[in-house]
Amino acid sequence: MPRSWPWRARWSLAALAVLGVGCSGRCGGASGAGPLSKEEARAIPGVVVFLSERAGQKDVWQVSPDGTQTQITRGPEDDYPGPVSPDGKLLLVVAVREQGGIQFQQLRVQPLAGGDAVPLHAPRARARNASWAPDGSWLVAESDAQGFSDLVRLEPREGAPEVRLTQVKEGCFEPAVSPDGKEVAFVCSREGDPEIYVTKADGTEERRLTAFHREDRSPMWSPDGQWLVFVSDREEKERLYLVRPDGSDLRAVSGSGFAGDEREPTFSPDGQRLVYVSRLPEGLSRLWMVPLAGGAPVALTDGKHRDDMPAWSPDGKYLAFTSEREGNTDVYLMRADGSGQTRLTTDKAPDWLPRWVARR
């Protein structure tokens, strides 16, 4: 029987526990090298939005590099921060509530300058993993409005019609709009296991990029649109792979420097580097950086803690990430070489899932 999303109910927006450790390849920054000076922190462009559980539920907050924090959403549902619009003015939020033992999700657009969130549709069982078009005029998301899990295209306004891009009974998932807005990469199980596909932005001219009997998932475009990175367990361990949009030049990101199951890749704004997380069962995780052109991975954190969820600053000089090194789950900041590791949030409740926003 075909497998319709073998990793089942795991939802990346809600997945906090990622694990990993190790150092093969060249080891870089140390967790004790910091913190940043207040002067340097104040000069860093942008702010970081993140999920906080300090109010007894999940809300979206904002923190500037100097540590100033403000609350953005106030429930009563759990609010998960999604991607920021290309102009930095809107945050896509997934509002989640449970009723009668059933979870309902709703995509909302939250103005970051203040104001009420705009719901894009009625609450439903599946509405998540949204990806913006480069001009911010539309987005693609998972939806069960017309099937188990289809990709739909919709505009960021209330009451806008949804255009169904896929119709596959086994389900399609995790859309990623290309940097030029002409194509959408996604995952689909129509051939019996999850594979990576690309389609035109209108859902036509679909092509399959991967063909392996295990799981390929979570595609992400490089900023120049020349590569896709994805997660695969084809070696019976989770590794990151790069592939061209036509399916050629497939290669493992870490090469011979594999240091534990890999996930959460994020490209630098200039597309020259890739930061990712490695994990092992001990409950620890580590951030690594690798040049896209090839070379040994460089460890950015020391592997003695659980460090994950990296996010690049708009200028590519800094990274926000989540760490449990002080006993709490908090948002941290560091230079892109791993130095200057600085704690940004200090609440006793978990703070996680950072998203960097450019100031406009």
mmCIF file of C-alpha atoms in Angstrom, residues 71-250:
data_model
loop_
_atom_site.group_PDB
_atom_site.id
_atom_site.type_symbol
_atom_site.label_atom_id
_atom_site.label_comp_id
_atom_site.label_asym_id
_atom_site.label_seq_id
_atom_site.Cartn_x
_atom_site.Cartn_y
_atom_site.Cartn_z
ATOM 1 C CA GLN A 71 4.158 40.834 22.425
ATOM 2 C CA ILE A 72 2.577 40.530 18.956
ATOM 3 C CA THR A 73 -0.333 38.067 19.319
ATOM 4 C CA ARG A 74 -2.545 37.380 22.342
ATOM 5 C CA GLY A 75 -4.564 34.235 21.597
ATOM 6 C CA PRO A 76 -6.882 32.798 22.895
ATOM 7 C CA GLU A 77 -5.628 30.143 20.428
ATOM 8 C CA ASP A 78 -2.062 28.924 20.217
ATOM 9 C CA ASP A 79 -0.278 31.065 17.617
ATOM 10 C CA TYR A 80 2.717 29.709 15.684
ATOM 11 C CA PRO A 81 4.898 32.135 13.700
ATOM 12 C CA GLY A 82 5.213 31.229 10.044
ATOM 13 C CA PRO A 83 7.198 32.965 7.299
ATOM 14 C CA VAL A 84 7.525 36.737 7.087
ATOM 15 C CA SER A 85 6.303 38.488 3.934
ATOM 16 C CA PRO A 86 9.047 39.592 1.507
ATOM 17 C CA ASP A 87 8.559 43.264 2.420
ATOM 18 C CA GLY A 88 8.912 42.496 6.134
ATOM 19 C CA LYS A 89 5.528 44.013 7.014
ATOM 20 C CA LEU A 90 3.394 40.896 7.538
ATOM 21 C CA LEU A 91 3.837 37.695 9.508
ATOM 22 C CA LEU A 92 1.952 34.566 8.505
ATOM 23 C CA VAL A 93 0.581 33.048 11.730
ATOM 24 C CA VAL A 94 -0.968 29.607 12.198
ATOM 25 C CA ALA A 95 -3.664 29.843 14.883
ATOM 26 C CA VAL A 96 -4.436 26.463 16.457
ATOM 27 C CA ARG A 97 -7.270 25.450 18.779
ATOM 28 C CA GLU A 98 -8.769 22.149 19.866
ATOM 29 C CA GLN A 99 -12.479 21.478 20.008
ATOM 30 C CA GLY A 100 -14.126 18.156 20.700
ATOM 31 C CA GLY A 101 -10.793 16.392 20.490
ATOM 32 C CA ILE A 102 -10.166 17.767 16.997
ATOM 33 C CA GLN A 103 -7.458 20.296 16.195
ATOM 34 C CA PHE A 104 -8.418 23.248 14.013
ATOM 35 C CA GLN A 105 -5.882 25.445 12.212
ATOM 36 C CA GLN A 106 -6.286 28.817 10.559
ATOM 37 C CA LEU A 107 -3.820 30.902 8.543
ATOM 38 C CA ARG A 108 -3.787 34.566 9.527
ATOM 39 C CA VAL A 109 -1.799 37.562 8.344
ATOM 40 C CA GLN A 110 -0.482 39.639 11.245
ATOM 41 C CA PRO A 111 0.730 43.230 10.553
ATOM 42 C CA LEU A 112 4.041 43.595 12.372
ATOM 43 C CA ALA A 113 3.517 47.318 12.815
ATOM 44 C CA GLY A 114 0.432 46.575 14.933
ATOM 45 C CA GLY A 115 -3.237 45.896 14.363
ATOM 46 C CA ASP A 116 -5.517 42.899 14.163
ATOM 47 C CA ALA A 117 -4.635 39.714 12.343
ATOM 48 C CA VAL A 118 -6.562 38.973 9.150
ATOM 49 C CA PRO A 119 -7.906 35.402 8.820
ATOM 50 C CA LEU A 120 -7.471 33.964 5.332
ATOM 51 C CA HIS A 121 -10.091 31.194 5.651
ATOM 52 C CA ALA A 122 -12.332 29.405 8.136
ATOM 53 C CA PRO A 123 -10.649 27.101 10.697
ATOM 54 C CA ARG A 124 -9.955 23.615 9.345
ATOM 55 C CA ALA A 125 -8.028 20.483 10.275
ATOM 56 C CA ARG A 126 -5.080 21.252 7.982
ATOM 57 C CA ALA A 127 -3.804 24.744 7.151
ATOM 58 C CA ARG A 128 -0.045 25.119 7.489
ATOM 59 C CA ASN A 129 3.424 25.171 5.918
ATOM 60 C CA ALA A 130 2.760 28.330 3.917
ATOM 61 C CA SER A 131 5.280 29.870 1.509
ATOM 62 C CA TRP A 132 5.168 33.441 0.150
ATOM 63 C CA ALA A 133 5.543 34.482 -3.465
ATOM 64 C CA PRO A 134 8.520 36.844 -3.888
ATOM 65 C CA ASP A 135 6.293 39.887 -4.444
ATOM 66 C CA GLY A 136 4.059 39.056 -1.447
ATOM 67 C CA SER A 137 0.858 39.086 -3.503
ATOM 68 C CA TRP A 138 0.056 35.398 -2.969
ATOM 69 C CA LEU A 139 1.161 32.314 -1.078
ATOM 70 C CA VAL A 140 0.865 28.532 -1.225
ATOM 71 C CA ALA A 141 -0.098 26.341 1.733
ATOM 72 C CA GLU A 142 -1.302 22.881 2.708
ATOM 73 C CA SER A 143 -5.084 22.552 2.961
ATOM 74 C CA ASP A 144 -7.666 19.838 3.574
ATOM 75 C CA ALA A 145 -10.559 22.005 2.362
ATOM 76 C CA GLN A 146 -11.117 19.820 -0.703
ATOM 77 C CA GLY A 147 -9.080 16.674 0.009
ATOM 78 C CA PHE A 148 -6.778 14.969 2.509
ATOM 79 C CA SER A 149 -3.899 17.379 1.906
ATOM 80 C CA ASP A 150 -3.669 19.548 -1.190
ATOM 81 C CA LEU A 151 -1.589 22.562 -2.068
ATOM 82 C CA VAL A 152 -3.658 25.694 -2.507
ATOM 83 C CA ARG A 153 -2.747 29.142 -3.756
ATOM 84 C CA LEU A 154 -4.392 32.100 -2.042
ATOM 85 C CA GLU A 155 -3.993 35.828 -1.549
ATOM 86 C CA PRO A 156 -3.167 37.398 1.846
ATOM 87 C CA ARG A 157 -6.612 38.942 2.356
ATOM 88 C CA GLU A 158 -9.816 37.866 4.014
ATOM 89 C CA GLY A 159 -12.278 36.017 1.801
ATOM 90 C CA ALA A 160 -9.882 35.507 -1.099
ATOM 91 C CA PRO A 161 -10.655 32.411 -3.209
ATOM 92 C CA GLU A 162 -8.317 29.420 -2.995
ATOM 93 C CA VAL A 163 -6.923 27.820 -6.145
ATOM 94 C CA ARG A 164 -6.232 24.106 -5.794
ATOM 95 C CA LEU A 165 -2.835 23.219 -7.286
ATOM 96 C CA THR A 166 -2.757 19.473 -6.532
ATOM 97 C CA GLN A 167 -5.358 16.692 -6.375
ATOM 98 C CA VAL A 168 -3.633 13.602 -4.988
ATOM 99 C CA LYS A 169 -5.470 11.255 -2.616
ATOM 100 C CA GLU A 170 -2.248 10.315 -0.782
ATOM 101 C CA GLY A 171 -1.558 13.997 -0.134
ATOM 102 C CA CYS A 172 0.905 16.738 -1.086
ATOM 103 C CA PHE A 173 2.800 18.737 1.509
ATOM 104 C CA GLU A 174 5.441 21.341 2.385
ATOM 105 C CA PRO A 175 5.260 23.766 -0.548
ATOM 106 C CA ALA A 176 8.152 26.154 -1.260
ATOM 107 C CA VAL A 177 7.735 28.934 -3.833
ATOM 108 C CA SER A 178 10.813 29.546 -5.994
ATOM 109 C CA PRO A 179 12.664 32.878 -5.665
ATOM 110 C CA ASP A 180 11.332 34.048 -9.047
ATOM 111 C CA GLY A 181 7.770 32.991 -8.208
ATOM 112 C CA LYS A 182 7.459 30.804 -11.300
ATOM 113 C CA GLU A 183 7.548 27.377 -9.622
ATOM 114 C CA VAL A 184 6.612 25.553 -6.443
ATOM 115 C CA ALA A 185 8.599 22.676 -4.947
ATOM 116 C CA PHE A 186 6.701 20.273 -2.713
ATOM 117 C CA VAL A 187 6.454 16.727 -1.357
ATOM 118 C CA CYS A 188 3.951 14.166 -2.615
ATOM 119 C CA SER A 189 3.289 10.487 -1.868
ATOM 120 C CA ARG A 190 1.491 9.524 -5.073
ATOM 121 C CA GLU A 191 4.190 7.009 -6.083
ATOM 122 C CA GLY A 192 4.068 5.130 -2.786
ATOM 123 C CA ASP A 193 6.518 7.141 -0.682
ATOM 124 C CA PRO A 194 7.311 10.850 -0.213
ATOM 125 C CA GLU A 195 9.259 12.356 -3.111
ATOM 126 C CA ILE A 196 10.231 15.888 -4.142
ATOM 127 C CA TYR A 197 8.317 17.463 -7.025
ATOM 128 C CA VAL A 198 8.303 20.829 -8.774
ATOM 129 C CA THR A 199 5.354 22.380 -10.598
ATOM 130 C CA LYS A 200 4.597 25.650 -12.297
ATOM 131 C CA ALA A 201 3.012 28.217 -9.994
ATOM 132 C CA ASP A 202 -0.379 27.461 -11.534
ATOM 133 C CA GLY A 203 -0.083 23.724 -10.817
ATOM 134 C CA THR A 204 0.802 22.656 -14.367
ATOM 135 C CA GLU A 205 3.871 20.925 -15.851
ATOM 136 C CA GLU A 206 4.652 18.921 -12.752
ATOM 137 C CA ARG A 207 7.960 17.034 -12.660
ATOM 138 C CA ARG A 208 9.438 14.609 -10.161
ATOM 139 C CA LEU A 209 12.955 15.325 -8.878
ATOM 140 C CA THR A 210 13.667 12.360 -6.609
ATOM 141 C CA ALA A 211 12.964 8.651 -6.962
ATOM 142 C CA PHE A 212 13.968 6.555 -3.986
ATOM 143 C CA HIS A 213 12.040 4.032 -1.910
ATOM 144 C CA ARG A 214 12.506 5.965 1.345
ATOM 145 C CA GLU A 215 11.435 9.446 2.496
ATOM 146 C CA ASP A 216 12.493 12.671 0.744
ATOM 147 C CA ARG A 217 10.907 15.776 2.286
ATOM 148 C CA SER A 218 11.106 19.447 3.354
ATOM 149 C CA PRO A 219 12.390 21.101 0.141
ATOM 150 C CA MET A 220 13.822 24.624 0.288
ATOM 151 C CA TRP A 221 15.114 26.820 -2.565
ATOM 152 C CA SER A 222 18.461 28.579 -2.575
ATOM 153 C CA PRO A 223 18.118 32.375 -2.937
ATOM 154 C CA ASP A 224 19.241 32.251 -6.579
ATOM 155 C CA GLY A 225 16.896 29.364 -7.418
ATOM 156 C CA GLN A 226 19.764 27.176 -8.629
ATOM 157 C CA TRP A 227 19.479 24.541 -5.877
ATOM 158 C CA LEU A 228 16.966 22.792 -3.672
ATOM 159 C CA VAL A 229 17.955 21.343 -0.296
ATOM 160 C CA PHE A 230 15.856 18.566 1.233
ATOM 161 C CA VAL A 231 15.896 15.958 4.006
ATOM 162 C CA SER A 232 16.158 12.254 3.153
ATOM 163 C CA ASP A 233 16.553 9.023 5.100
ATOM 164 C CA ARG A 234 17.777 7.105 2.044
ATOM 165 C CA GLU A 235 20.917 6.126 3.978
ATOM 166 C CA GLU A 236 18.753 4.978 6.918
ATOM 167 C CA LYS A 237 19.638 8.207 8.715
ATOM 168 C CA GLU A 238 18.383 11.715 8.094
ATOM 169 C CA ARG A 239 20.740 13.668 5.844
ATOM 170 C CA LEU A 240 20.472 16.875 3.872
ATOM 171 C CA TYR A 241 20.902 16.728 0.105
ATOM 172 C CA LEU A 242 21.240 19.339 -2.600
ATOM 173 C CA VAL A 243 19.742 18.870 -6.063
ATOM 174 C CA ARG A 244 19.258 21.069 -9.120
ATOM 175 C CA PRO A 245 15.660 22.018 -10.039
ATOM 176 C CA ASP A 246 15.916 19.633 -13.004
ATOM 177 C CA GLY A 247 16.894 16.720 -10.715
ATOM 178 C CA SER A 248 20.622 16.702 -11.563
ATOM 179 C CA ASP A 249 23.760 17.082 -9.421
ATOM 180 C CA LEU A 250 22.351 15.318 -6.363
#
